[in-house]
Amino acid sequence: MSSLPTHWSSGSTRIELVQGDITDQQVDAIVNAANSRLAGGGGVDGAIHRRGGPSIMAETRQKYPNGCPTGSAVISGAGDLAARYVIHAVGPVWHGGDRQEAELLASAYRRSLELAVQHGCQLVAFPSLSTGAYGYPVEAAARIALRTIRDFLTEHSKPALVRFVLFDAKTFQTFAEALRELI
Ligand code: ADP
């Protein structure tokens, strides 16, 4: 089997793919796959609130009582996680592809990066937004995720490192295949 790429770099910016649990990451910001009510849930969201403790939810309830629209993101502290911030990104639920899912997914990634840059984050860890409970097909989502982040890094030259932390081997491999297409 030919080996697939696990990183991309341009100037002083870099994208990395790793397989693992995002709550183990020591970075400036961990991105959460949140829902629009910021109500907590399973998957990444459950893991972040379990490991990060109750202060994260207490802060988002207070600062964002109306939640966060799909395609956008909000930021909070990171509680007990080894990060300064959690960025709660709301990707779209997959409805078959004709409800602006692609645009909304790209904009959730973009908005997360904007918040990271505004808060001086150099190292940012992302999960694969929308491809768990929200049902977005991984191949299409991986292409959008990587393209959107590459375009942002090329345009803004920051953050320095975006690390995708992909939970399972299949998602990791699909991202690596999408990265190969991109470079
Ligand atoms: P969504 O509701 O946006 O689909 P999920 O959390 O259900 O979000 O799933 C998004 C992706 O994150 C899936 O690929 C899922 O397997 C993965 N995932 C679940 N838990 C973790 C974790 N602790 N770290 C990294 N990725 C995770």
XYZ file of C-alpha atoms and ligand atoms in Angstrom:
210
model
C 0.000 0.000 0.000
C 1.410 3.390 -0.885
C 1.722 5.659 2.109
C -0.674 8.562 2.346
C 0.341 12.096 3.329
C -0.317 13.207 6.909
C 0.711 16.818 6.616
C 0.658 19.847 4.377
C 2.627 23.019 4.880
C 3.000 26.397 3.301
C 5.269 29.127 4.630
C 5.005 29.052 8.399
C 1.656 27.264 8.508
C 0.894 23.578 8.613
C -1.963 21.075 8.603
C -1.432 17.726 10.335
C -3.575 14.614 10.501
C -3.356 12.344 13.533
C -5.531 9.538 14.812
C -6.646 9.863 18.433
C -8.854 11.445 21.056
C -9.063 15.223 20.762
C -9.385 15.650 24.535
C -5.753 14.435 24.896
C -4.450 17.370 22.865
C -2.185 20.045 24.353
C -2.887 22.988 22.089
C -4.137 26.569 22.339
C -7.660 25.715 21.225
C -9.666 22.512 20.923
C -12.614 22.709 18.538
C -15.807 21.004 19.668
C -18.423 19.508 17.334
C -21.262 21.269 19.143
C -24.994 21.529 18.512
C -26.764 24.840 18.020
C -28.253 24.850 21.510
C -24.757 24.283 22.976
C -26.546 21.705 25.066
C -23.882 19.022 25.191
C -24.318 15.641 23.592
C -22.439 12.504 22.612
C -19.321 12.091 20.494
C -16.710 14.839 20.718
C -19.048 17.110 22.654
C -19.635 14.536 25.396
C -15.920 13.789 25.661
C -15.004 17.493 25.919
C -17.509 18.241 28.666
C -16.610 15.063 30.575
C -12.877 15.756 30.525
C -13.123 19.544 30.687
C -15.534 19.649 33.625
C -18.642 21.765 34.288
C -17.058 25.221 33.937
C -17.238 25.020 30.126
C -21.009 24.552 30.027
C -21.486 27.122 32.798
C -19.621 29.678 30.702
C -21.378 28.958 27.405
C -24.801 29.076 29.133
C -23.977 32.463 30.541
C -22.306 33.990 27.476
C -24.388 32.418 24.717
C -27.881 31.801 26.135
C -29.322 31.646 22.623
C -26.812 29.048 21.468
C -24.940 29.333 18.177
C -26.338 29.168 14.634
C -25.390 26.333 12.306
C -22.322 27.275 10.277
C -20.887 29.432 13.052
C -18.847 29.020 16.246
C -18.383 30.534 19.705
C -15.461 30.398 22.137
C -15.112 29.595 25.840
C -12.432 28.643 28.325
C -11.264 25.019 28.344
C -11.819 24.019 31.980
C -9.594 21.073 32.895
C -8.480 20.364 29.309
C -4.853 21.033 28.341
C -5.851 23.995 26.187
C -6.637 27.665 26.678
C -9.916 27.649 24.770
C -12.664 25.448 23.444
C -14.194 26.669 20.190
C -17.727 25.324 19.853
C -18.377 24.907 16.126
C -21.819 23.981 14.836
C -21.670 21.999 11.621
C -24.789 21.102 9.630
C -26.886 17.980 9.948
C -26.667 16.057 6.650
C -30.032 16.093 4.838
C -28.853 14.772 1.478
C -26.781 17.715 0.273
C -29.327 20.213 -1.022
C -29.733 22.255 2.153
C -26.484 24.202 1.892
C -24.660 21.615 3.936
C -21.361 22.197 2.104
C -21.463 25.982 2.617
C -22.459 25.599 6.256
C -19.701 23.092 6.939
C -17.073 25.336 5.331
C -18.320 28.323 7.275
C -18.182 26.441 10.616
C -14.491 25.710 9.919
C -13.782 29.279 8.790
C -15.502 30.904 11.752
C -13.581 28.625 14.128
C -10.294 29.706 12.584
C -11.272 33.372 12.764
C -11.996 33.021 16.482
C -8.717 31.166 17.016
C -6.749 33.927 15.315
C -8.632 36.688 17.178
C -7.655 35.010 20.452
C -4.007 34.588 19.518
C -4.105 30.791 19.149
C -1.179 29.260 17.250
C -2.053 25.576 17.676
C -5.613 24.475 16.987
C -7.040 20.938 17.072
C -10.159 20.057 15.065
C -12.299 16.932 15.004
C -14.108 15.975 11.815
C -17.171 18.230 12.177
C -20.596 16.814 11.266
C -19.440 13.311 10.284
C -20.615 11.507 13.433
C -24.149 11.898 14.734
C -24.835 14.566 12.079
C -24.291 12.037 9.294
C -22.235 14.061 6.793
C -20.492 11.638 4.391
C -16.832 11.586 5.437
C -15.254 11.792 1.973
C -17.116 14.939 1.034
C -16.675 16.461 4.489
C -12.922 15.777 4.489
C -12.474 17.541 1.154
C -14.373 20.594 2.381
C -12.579 20.654 5.738
C -9.081 20.464 4.258
C -9.739 22.852 1.395
C -11.334 25.451 3.669
C -8.480 25.293 6.144
C -5.794 25.342 3.467
C -7.401 28.403 1.877
C -7.628 30.166 5.243
C -3.983 29.428 6.105
C -2.824 30.536 2.688
C -4.722 33.796 2.995
C -3.977 34.664 6.645
C -0.654 32.841 7.319
C -2.037 31.784 10.718
C -2.674 29.909 12.910
C 0.704 28.150 12.682
C -0.684 24.640 13.102
C -4.068 23.072 12.482
C -4.141 19.471 13.670
C -7.028 17.200 12.707
C -7.527 14.631 15.435
C -9.490 11.798 13.879
C -10.969 9.214 16.148
C -11.175 6.113 14.006
C -8.897 4.575 11.398
C -11.420 4.900 8.575
C -11.935 8.642 9.091
C -8.166 9.131 9.408
C -7.581 7.287 6.131
C -10.333 9.211 4.354
C -8.783 12.517 5.447
C -5.355 11.327 4.286
C -6.820 10.460 0.869
C -8.470 13.876 0.654
C -5.170 15.520 1.618
C -3.396 13.609 -1.145
C -5.863 15.039 -3.673
C -5.226 18.521 -2.353
C -1.410 18.514 -2.635
P -21.330 15.679 14.825
O -22.564 15.722 15.710
O -20.872 17.057 14.381
O -21.476 14.705 13.708
P -19.772 13.817 16.501
O -19.072 14.176 17.776
O -20.934 12.902 16.575
O -20.149 15.214 15.809
O -18.726 13.179 15.502
C -17.753 13.901 14.770
C -16.521 13.036 14.569
O -15.754 13.026 15.780
C -16.789 11.559 14.264
O -15.833 11.133 13.302
C -16.537 10.876 15.606
O -16.114 9.543 15.441
C -15.393 11.697 16.130
N -15.140 11.647 17.586
C -15.943 11.185 18.585
N -15.312 11.341 19.775
C -14.087 11.893 19.540
C -12.972 12.285 20.331
N -12.975 12.129 21.650
N -11.897 12.840 19.710
C -11.884 13.021 18.365
N -12.903 12.672 17.565
C -13.985 12.112 18.131
